Amino acid sequence: MYDRKTWFIVIACSILLAANIHYSTKAKQEAAANAPKPPDTPAAPAAPAPPGPPAPVDGGVLETKEMVFTLSTLGGGIKEAAVKNQFEVGSNDKRVRLNRFGGAPIGAIAGSGQSLENISYSYLESKSVEGKKIVFTGTHPSGLVARKTFSIIEDGKPGSDYLLDFSLELENAAAVPISLDSFSLYLGEASPLYQKEWAQQTTFLYRDGGSMHFNDVGQFKGGWFGSDKSIITKDSEKLEFGGVTNQFFATVIRPKEPQAGKLWAKPGDVSISPGAPTVKSVNAGLGLPVLTLASKETKAFSYNIFMGPCKNNLLSDMGNQWGEVMNYGYFSLVASPLNWLLNKLHDVFVRVSEKWAWGLAIIFLTIIVRTAIWPLYAKSTRSMKRMSKLQPEMAKLKEKYADDPNRMNQEMMKLYKTYGVNPIGGCLPMLIQLPIFFGFYRMLQYAVELRHQGFLWVDDLSQPDTLTTIGGIPINILPIIMAITSFIQMAMTPKTGDKTQQRIMMFMPFMFFFFCYSFASALALYWTTTNIFSILQTWLTNKMPEPELKERKLVPGKKSFMERMAEKQQEMERMKRMQADGKGPVIDVSESKKKRPPRTGG
């Protein structure tokens, strides 16, 4: 049974959810605005334009079970990669293409002041392993000769269908030394999959020295007083991998040996469908290692290139920190196990209904989680019921000591002590549930497994369940059901004596309705299931006996938490009165700032 504290927690959930989206972007923008731009920034491509008619730059195709990699001689790299079993939103035949709006092929090289696609490479498809390897050779105007080998990995390990082996051999054919740190390697481009995809989900990522970093396209905005950024650079001492990602797919290049260098990212404006408004994309690159090639000297570098879905179990099984590409943020400890359990439930329900398996998995996972935290809910409810029984006595104290807030607080503490009630006992169990709520939300938000998966009338659980539009307004059914169940839950909740609180609580379902109306169907299904489960919890709780409120027998010599709090408050009030009368102890501020003697460890 809920009272006002429960609903305050619900309000806090929604506020924190919105703040998690808005202020994380704002903080990143301010950080980017204050970041200095390193000197000698490696060259970056111009912002990409929508693709025109293809040029005659065919560089061959490499194909795995899951991917089709199309290479180009212009730049000598991967022009784009199509995901075989993933399609564009609203399509059953147009495959998702990574680096679709890329400013250059992935793996393209340029020096300072040069375009990443200014080198036209010759290529030779290896005849010894036909269709498994493509070799490019090209010469930069500086005299740097690049030999690139792109090879399919067929070791049968997790993720091998999304990986290419990339070997880069650089030779200085000039008569003078060439500094490699002035050259840049293109990492790829990422853009939203659909028009309303949140900008925060299009990111530039890298792992440096054991720390993972995600930087969304909002960083390119200048903030309140700064101008927009055309490029952001980062210095890396020990780069483990770098790349770009949108909500569901990533392109990541990983040196086989961590290296030092500069990373850069640039924004782009692209139209993901004809005539649609432009959305922000991100392009990224990696400066080559800081070293100098003497004349006729050759250096070789080895990389793995991952292009594919951000599927948690796939990336985790690949090991070597690949799982950190999943952008779960602070809630990864909750989101990752929930994703694992969601997949296990799907494996069970797919035997019952292949079409509805993911929807059933979401419903049952919600029930499992809500059942697991039921003891916390029950404890919170009992505490709040006991607290509500004290309301008449608390009202008397408020009236009696209306002109003396300090005395009123002291008497309140005594009242809590007498009846053994903890005023925050109902809130703490609810607060413990917040990481679970946000972890579940984050997991469903990035679950690529839900793309194109239907349930009941829903065609795609990763999109809103729009049945039709009326006057240009989409009609989404699940958020409507969610609002109705919220009203039912509200009607079952005991009313507080505060009329203002009652009006706020009655407004809550409207707020959630508009806030969640454009949510993906999976998120709306989770929230609706939670509401229905909460209705059942409330009904069962209302059937249970009311907790008794009795004066407790105090144990001599043993002080409770509330007693200690009351004593501290009384002591603080006594000190304030003494200082106000000029009788209190004088605090020597300068003495408190004296340097303490060093510890000797004794």
JSON list of C-alpha atoms in Angstrom, two decimals, residues 360-515:
[
{"chain": "A", "resi": 360, "resn": "LEU", "atom": "CA", "xyz": [7.07, -12.85, -22.99]},
{"chain": "A", "resi": 361, "resn": "ALA", "atom": "CA", "xyz": [10.69, -12.72, -21.83]},
{"chain": "A", "resi": 362, "resn": "ILE", "atom": "CA", "xyz": [10.32, -9.03, -20.89]},
{"chain": "A", "resi": 363, "resn": "ILE", "atom": "CA", "xyz": [7.10, -9.71, -18.96]},
{"chain": "A", "resi": 364, "resn": "PHE", "atom": "CA", "xyz": [8.51, -12.65, -17.01]},
{"chain": "A", "resi": 365, "resn": "LEU", "atom": "CA", "xyz": [11.82, -10.89, -16.32]},
{"chain": "A", "resi": 366, "resn": "THR", "atom": "CA", "xyz": [9.82, -7.98, -14.88]},
{"chain": "A", "resi": 367, "resn": "ILE", "atom": "CA", "xyz": [7.86, -10.40, -12.69]},
{"chain": "A", "resi": 368, "resn": "ILE", "atom": "CA", "xyz": [11.07, -12.10, -11.51]},
{"chain": "A", "resi": 369, "resn": "VAL", "atom": "CA", "xyz": [12.70, -8.77, -10.60]},
{"chain": "A", "resi": 370, "resn": "ARG", "atom": "CA", "xyz": [9.60, -7.44, -8.86]},
{"chain": "A", "resi": 371, "resn": "THR", "atom": "CA", "xyz": [9.21, -10.67, -6.91]},
{"chain": "A", "resi": 372, "resn": "ALA", "atom": "CA", "xyz": [12.87, -10.56, -5.87]},
{"chain": "A", "resi": 373, "resn": "ILE", "atom": "CA", "xyz": [12.51, -7.07, -4.42]},
{"chain": "A", "resi": 374, "resn": "TRP", "atom": "CA", "xyz": [9.13, -7.80, -2.80]},
{"chain": "A", "resi": 375, "resn": "PRO", "atom": "CA", "xyz": [10.74, -8.09, 0.69]},
{"chain": "A", "resi": 376, "resn": "LEU", "atom": "CA", "xyz": [12.10, -4.56, 0.29]},
{"chain": "A", "resi": 377, "resn": "TYR", "atom": "CA", "xyz": [8.67, -3.39, -0.82]},
{"chain": "A", "resi": 378, "resn": "ALA", "atom": "CA", "xyz": [6.99, -5.13, 2.13]},
{"chain": "A", "resi": 379, "resn": "LYS", "atom": "CA", "xyz": [9.45, -3.65, 4.61]},
{"chain": "A", "resi": 380, "resn": "SER", "atom": "CA", "xyz": [8.97, -0.21, 3.15]},
{"chain": "A", "resi": 381, "resn": "THR", "atom": "CA", "xyz": [5.20, -0.59, 3.28]},
{"chain": "A", "resi": 382, "resn": "ARG", "atom": "CA", "xyz": [5.17, -1.73, 6.92]},
{"chain": "A", "resi": 383, "resn": "SER", "atom": "CA", "xyz": [7.39, 1.17, 7.89]},
{"chain": "A", "resi": 384, "resn": "MET", "atom": "CA", "xyz": [5.20, 3.68, 6.08]},
{"chain": "A", "resi": 385, "resn": "LYS", "atom": "CA", "xyz": [2.04, 2.25, 7.66]},
{"chain": "A", "resi": 386, "resn": "ARG", "atom": "CA", "xyz": [3.56, 2.61, 11.11]},
{"chain": "A", "resi": 387, "resn": "MET", "atom": "CA", "xyz": [4.60, 6.14, 10.24]},
{"chain": "A", "resi": 388, "resn": "SER", "atom": "CA", "xyz": [1.09, 6.98, 9.06]},
{"chain": "A", "resi": 389, "resn": "LYS", "atom": "CA", "xyz": [-0.34, 5.86, 12.41]},
{"chain": "A", "resi": 390, "resn": "LEU", "atom": "CA", "xyz": [1.80, 8.50, 14.09]},
{"chain": "A", "resi": 391, "resn": "GLN", "atom": "CA", "xyz": [0.31, 11.27, 11.98]},
{"chain": "A", "resi": 392, "resn": "PRO", "atom": "CA", "xyz": [-2.28, 12.36, 14.60]},
{"chain": "A", "resi": 393, "resn": "GLU", "atom": "CA", "xyz": [0.40, 12.69, 17.30]},
{"chain": "A", "resi": 394, "resn": "MET", "atom": "CA", "xyz": [2.73, 14.45, 14.88]},
{"chain": "A", "resi": 395, "resn": "ALA", "atom": "CA", "xyz": [-0.03, 16.89, 13.96]},
{"chain": "A", "resi": 396, "resn": "LYS", "atom": "CA", "xyz": [-0.51, 17.74, 17.63]},
{"chain": "A", "resi": 397, "resn": "LEU", "atom": "CA", "xyz": [3.21, 18.42, 18.05]},
{"chain": "A", "resi": 398, "resn": "LYS", "atom": "CA", "xyz": [3.26, 20.64, 14.95]},
{"chain": "A", "resi": 399, "resn": "GLU", "atom": "CA", "xyz": [0.35, 22.65, 16.33]},
{"chain": "A", "resi": 400, "resn": "LYS", "atom": "CA", "xyz": [1.77, 22.84, 19.85]},
{"chain": "A", "resi": 401, "resn": "TYR", "atom": "CA", "xyz": [5.27, 23.92, 18.82]},
{"chain": "A", "resi": 402, "resn": "ALA", "atom": "CA", "xyz": [4.41, 25.88, 15.69]},
{"chain": "A", "resi": 403, "resn": "ASP", "atom": "CA", "xyz": [6.49, 28.83, 16.92]},
{"chain": "A", "resi": 404, "resn": "ASP", "atom": "CA", "xyz": [9.46, 26.74, 18.03]},
{"chain": "A", "resi": 405, "resn": "PRO", "atom": "CA", "xyz": [10.71, 24.51, 15.15]},
{"chain": "A", "resi": 406, "resn": "ASN", "atom": "CA", "xyz": [13.73, 23.31, 17.10]},
{"chain": "A", "resi": 407, "resn": "ARG", "atom": "CA", "xyz": [11.64, 22.12, 20.03]},
{"chain": "A", "resi": 408, "resn": "MET", "atom": "CA", "xyz": [9.18, 20.55, 17.62]},
{"chain": "A", "resi": 409, "resn": "ASN", "atom": "CA", "xyz": [11.97, 18.53, 15.99]},
{"chain": "A", "resi": 410, "resn": "GLN", "atom": "CA", "xyz": [13.20, 17.38, 19.40]},
{"chain": "A", "resi": 411, "resn": "GLU", "atom": "CA", "xyz": [9.73, 16.22, 20.38]},
{"chain": "A", "resi": 412, "resn": "MET", "atom": "CA", "xyz": [9.35, 14.46, 17.04]},
{"chain": "A", "resi": 413, "resn": "MET", "atom": "CA", "xyz": [12.56, 12.55, 17.71]},
{"chain": "A", "resi": 414, "resn": "LYS", "atom": "CA", "xyz": [11.26, 11.54, 21.13]},
{"chain": "A", "resi": 415, "resn": "LEU", "atom": "CA", "xyz": [8.02, 10.36, 19.54]},
{"chain": "A", "resi": 416, "resn": "TYR", "atom": "CA", "xyz": [9.90, 8.21, 17.02]},
{"chain": "A", "resi": 417, "resn": "LYS", "atom": "CA", "xyz": [12.02, 6.81, 19.85]},
{"chain": "A", "resi": 418, "resn": "THR", "atom": "CA", "xyz": [9.00, 5.97, 22.00]},
{"chain": "A", "resi": 419, "resn": "TYR", "atom": "CA", "xyz": [7.30, 3.94, 19.28]},
{"chain": "A", "resi": 420, "resn": "GLY", "atom": "CA", "xyz": [10.44, 2.62, 17.58]},
{"chain": "A", "resi": 421, "resn": "VAL", "atom": "CA", "xyz": [9.66, 4.24, 14.24]},
{"chain": "A", "resi": 422, "resn": "ASN", "atom": "CA", "xyz": [12.39, 5.24, 11.79]},
{"chain": "A", "resi": 423, "resn": "PRO", "atom": "CA", "xyz": [11.16, 8.24, 9.74]},
{"chain": "A", "resi": 424, "resn": "ILE", "atom": "CA", "xyz": [13.33, 7.24, 6.79]},
{"chain": "A", "resi": 425, "resn": "GLY", "atom": "CA", "xyz": [12.61, 3.53, 7.10]},
{"chain": "A", "resi": 426, "resn": "GLY", "atom": "CA", "xyz": [10.05, 3.66, 4.32]},
{"chain": "A", "resi": 427, "resn": "CYS", "atom": "CA", "xyz": [12.31, 5.55, 1.93]},
{"chain": "A", "resi": 428, "resn": "LEU", "atom": "CA", "xyz": [15.55, 3.59, 2.13]},
{"chain": "A", "resi": 429, "resn": "PRO", "atom": "CA", "xyz": [14.17, 0.30, 0.75]},
{"chain": "A", "resi": 430, "resn": "MET", "atom": "CA", "xyz": [12.59, 2.22, -2.10]},
{"chain": "A", "resi": 431, "resn": "LEU", "atom": "CA", "xyz": [15.86, 4.03, -2.84]},
{"chain": "A", "resi": 432, "resn": "ILE", "atom": "CA", "xyz": [17.69, 0.71, -2.99]},
{"chain": "A", "resi": 433, "resn": "GLN", "atom": "CA", "xyz": [15.38, -0.25, -5.86]},
{"chain": "A", "resi": 434, "resn": "LEU", "atom": "CA", "xyz": [16.43, 2.73, -8.00]},
{"chain": "A", "resi": 435, "resn": "PRO", "atom": "CA", "xyz": [19.62, 1.12, -9.44]},
{"chain": "A", "resi": 436, "resn": "ILE", "atom": "CA", "xyz": [17.51, -1.88, -10.45]},
{"chain": "A", "resi": 437, "resn": "PHE", "atom": "CA", "xyz": [14.97, 0.37, -12.15]},
{"chain": "A", "resi": 438, "resn": "PHE", "atom": "CA", "xyz": [17.60, 2.33, -14.08]},
{"chain": "A", "resi": 439, "resn": "GLY", "atom": "CA", "xyz": [19.60, -0.80, -14.90]},
{"chain": "A", "resi": 440, "resn": "PHE", "atom": "CA", "xyz": [16.49, -2.48, -16.34]},
{"chain": "A", "resi": 441, "resn": "TYR", "atom": "CA", "xyz": [15.64, 0.66, -18.29]},
{"chain": "A", "resi": 442, "resn": "ARG", "atom": "CA", "xyz": [19.19, 0.97, -19.66]},
{"chain": "A", "resi": 443, "resn": "MET", "atom": "CA", "xyz": [19.32, -2.70, -20.62]},
{"chain": "A", "resi": 444, "resn": "LEU", "atom": "CA", "xyz": [16.10, -2.53, -22.65]},
{"chain": "A", "resi": 445, "resn": "GLN", "atom": "CA", "xyz": [17.15, 0.76, -24.23]},
{"chain": "A", "resi": 446, "resn": "TYR", "atom": "CA", "xyz": [20.26, -0.84, -25.79]},
{"chain": "A", "resi": 447, "resn": "ALA", "atom": "CA", "xyz": [18.92, -4.37, -26.43]},
{"chain": "A", "resi": 448, "resn": "VAL", "atom": "CA", "xyz": [19.59, -4.85, -30.16]},
{"chain": "A", "resi": 449, "resn": "GLU", "atom": "CA", "xyz": [17.97, -8.29, -29.82]},
{"chain": "A", "resi": 450, "resn": "LEU", "atom": "CA", "xyz": [14.58, -6.55, -29.73]},
{"chain": "A", "resi": 451, "resn": "ARG", "atom": "CA", "xyz": [14.88, -4.98, -33.19]},
{"chain": "A", "resi": 452, "resn": "HIS", "atom": "CA", "xyz": [12.18, -6.27, -35.59]},
{"chain": "A", "resi": 453, "resn": "GLN", "atom": "CA", "xyz": [10.77, -8.52, -32.85]},
{"chain": "A", "resi": 454, "resn": "GLY", "atom": "CA", "xyz": [6.99, -8.47, -32.50]},
{"chain": "A", "resi": 455, "resn": "PHE", "atom": "CA", "xyz": [4.58, -9.06, -29.64]},
{"chain": "A", "resi": 456, "resn": "LEU", "atom": "CA", "xyz": [0.78, -9.02, -29.82]},
{"chain": "A", "resi": 457, "resn": "TRP", "atom": "CA", "xyz": [0.04, -6.01, -32.07]},
{"chain": "A", "resi": 458, "resn": "VAL", "atom": "CA", "xyz": [3.62, -4.66, -31.80]},
{"chain": "A", "resi": 459, "resn": "ASP", "atom": "CA", "xyz": [5.76, -5.04, -34.94]},
{"chain": "A", "resi": 460, "resn": "ASP", "atom": "CA", "xyz": [9.07, -3.88, -33.45]},
{"chain": "A", "resi": 461, "resn": "LEU", "atom": "CA", "xyz": [9.78, -3.83, -29.71]},
{"chain": "A", "resi": 462, "resn": "SER", "atom": "CA", "xyz": [12.61, -1.35, -30.23]},
{"chain": "A", "resi": 463, "resn": "GLN", "atom": "CA", "xyz": [10.14, 1.23, -31.62]},
{"chain": "A", "resi": 464, "resn": "PRO", "atom": "CA", "xyz": [6.87, 2.79, -30.36]},
{"chain": "A", "resi": 465, "resn": "ASP", "atom": "CA", "xyz": [3.82, 0.57, -30.99]},
{"chain": "A", "resi": 466, "resn": "THR", "atom": "CA", "xyz": [2.09, 3.02, -33.33]},
{"chain": "A", "resi": 467, "resn": "LEU", "atom": "CA", "xyz": [-1.09, 1.48, -34.77]},
{"chain": "A", "resi": 468, "resn": "THR", "atom": "CA", "xyz": [-2.15, 4.51, -36.78]},
{"chain": "A", "resi": 469, "resn": "THR", "atom": "CA", "xyz": [-1.96, 8.29, -36.84]},
{"chain": "A", "resi": 470, "resn": "ILE", "atom": "CA", "xyz": [-4.79, 10.77, -36.37]},
{"chain": "A", "resi": 471, "resn": "GLY", "atom": "CA", "xyz": [-4.12, 14.30, -37.53]},
{"chain": "A", "resi": 472, "resn": "GLY", "atom": "CA", "xyz": [-0.42, 13.53, -37.62]},
{"chain": "A", "resi": 473, "resn": "ILE", "atom": "CA", "xyz": [-0.46, 12.29, -34.01]},
{"chain": "A", "resi": 474, "resn": "PRO", "atom": "CA", "xyz": [0.71, 8.67, -33.58]},
{"chain": "A", "resi": 475, "resn": "ILE", "atom": "CA", "xyz": [-1.60, 6.42, -31.61]},
{"chain": "A", "resi": 476, "resn": "ASN", "atom": "CA", "xyz": [0.57, 4.30, -29.31]},
{"chain": "A", "resi": 477, "resn": "ILE", "atom": "CA", "xyz": [-1.42, 1.71, -27.38]},
{"chain": "A", "resi": 478, "resn": "LEU", "atom": "CA", "xyz": [0.98, 0.50, -24.68]},
{"chain": "A", "resi": 479, "resn": "PRO", "atom": "CA", "xyz": [1.53, 3.98, -23.16]},
{"chain": "A", "resi": 480, "resn": "ILE", "atom": "CA", "xyz": [-2.27, 4.35, -23.00]},
{"chain": "A", "resi": 481, "resn": "ILE", "atom": "CA", "xyz": [-2.57, 1.03, -21.15]},
{"chain": "A", "resi": 482, "resn": "MET", "atom": "CA", "xyz": [0.29, 2.13, -18.92]},
{"chain": "A", "resi": 483, "resn": "ALA", "atom": "CA", "xyz": [-1.59, 5.33, -18.02]},
{"chain": "A", "resi": 484, "resn": "ILE", "atom": "CA", "xyz": [-4.80, 3.39, -17.28]},
{"chain": "A", "resi": 485, "resn": "THR", "atom": "CA", "xyz": [-3.01, 0.95, -14.99]},
{"chain": "A", "resi": 486, "resn": "SER", "atom": "CA", "xyz": [-1.36, 3.91, -13.26]},
{"chain": "A", "resi": 487, "resn": "PHE", "atom": "CA", "xyz": [-4.81, 5.40, -12.55]},
{"chain": "A", "resi": 488, "resn": "ILE", "atom": "CA", "xyz": [-6.03, 2.07, -11.16]},
{"chain": "A", "resi": 489, "resn": "GLN", "atom": "CA", "xyz": [-2.98, 1.83, -8.96]},
{"chain": "A", "resi": 490, "resn": "MET", "atom": "CA", "xyz": [-3.55, 5.40, -7.80]},
{"chain": "A", "resi": 491, "resn": "ALA", "atom": "CA", "xyz": [-7.18, 4.68, -6.96]},
{"chain": "A", "resi": 492, "resn": "MET", "atom": "CA", "xyz": [-6.09, 1.77, -4.76]},
{"chain": "A", "resi": 493, "resn": "THR", "atom": "CA", "xyz": [-3.57, 3.91, -2.90]},
{"chain": "A", "resi": 494, "resn": "PRO", "atom": "CA", "xyz": [-4.84, 5.35, 0.42]},
{"chain": "A", "resi": 495, "resn": "LYS", "atom": "CA", "xyz": [-5.35, 9.09, 0.26]},
{"chain": "A", "resi": 496, "resn": "THR", "atom": "CA", "xyz": [-3.25, 11.39, 2.42]},
{"chain": "A", "resi": 497, "resn": "GLY", "atom": "CA", "xyz": [-4.79, 14.19, 4.41]},
{"chain": "A", "resi": 498, "resn": "ASP", "atom": "CA", "xyz": [-2.91, 16.78, 2.36]},
{"chain": "A", "resi": 499, "resn": "LYS", "atom": "CA", "xyz": [-5.16, 18.02, -0.45]},
{"chain": "A", "resi": 500, "resn": "THR", "atom": "CA", "xyz": [-2.19, 19.40, -2.38]},
{"chain": "A", "resi": 501, "resn": "GLN", "atom": "CA", "xyz": [-0.50, 16.02, -2.28]},
{"chain": "A", "resi": 502, "resn": "GLN", "atom": "CA", "xyz": [-3.70, 14.37, -3.50]},
{"chain": "A", "resi": 503, "resn": "ARG", "atom": "CA", "xyz": [-3.86, 16.69, -6.50]},
{"chain": "A", "resi": 504, "resn": "ILE", "atom": "CA", "xyz": [-0.19, 16.06, -7.31]},
{"chain": "A", "resi": 505, "resn": "MET", "atom": "CA", "xyz": [-0.70, 12.31, -7.11]},
{"chain": "A", "resi": 506, "resn": "MET", "atom": "CA", "xyz": [-3.71, 12.46, -9.41]},
{"chain": "A", "resi": 507, "resn": "PHE", "atom": "CA", "xyz": [-1.60, 14.36, -11.93]},
{"chain": "A", "resi": 508, "resn": "MET", "atom": "CA", "xyz": [1.19, 11.76, -11.87]},
{"chain": "A", "resi": 509, "resn": "PRO", "atom": "CA", "xyz": [-0.33, 9.33, -14.43]},
{"chain": "A", "resi": 510, "resn": "PHE", "atom": "CA", "xyz": [-0.71, 12.21, -16.90]},
{"chain": "A", "resi": 511, "resn": "MET", "atom": "CA", "xyz": [2.94, 13.15, -16.44]},
{"chain": "A", "resi": 512, "resn": "PHE", "atom": "CA", "xyz": [4.13, 9.58, -16.98]},
{"chain": "A", "resi": 513, "resn": "PHE", "atom": "CA", "xyz": [1.82, 9.21, -19.98]},
{"chain": "A", "resi": 514, "resn": "PHE", "atom": "CA", "xyz": [3.33, 12.16, -21.86]},
{"chain": "A", "resi": 515, "resn": "PHE", "atom": "CA", "xyz": [6.85, 11.41, -20.68]}
]
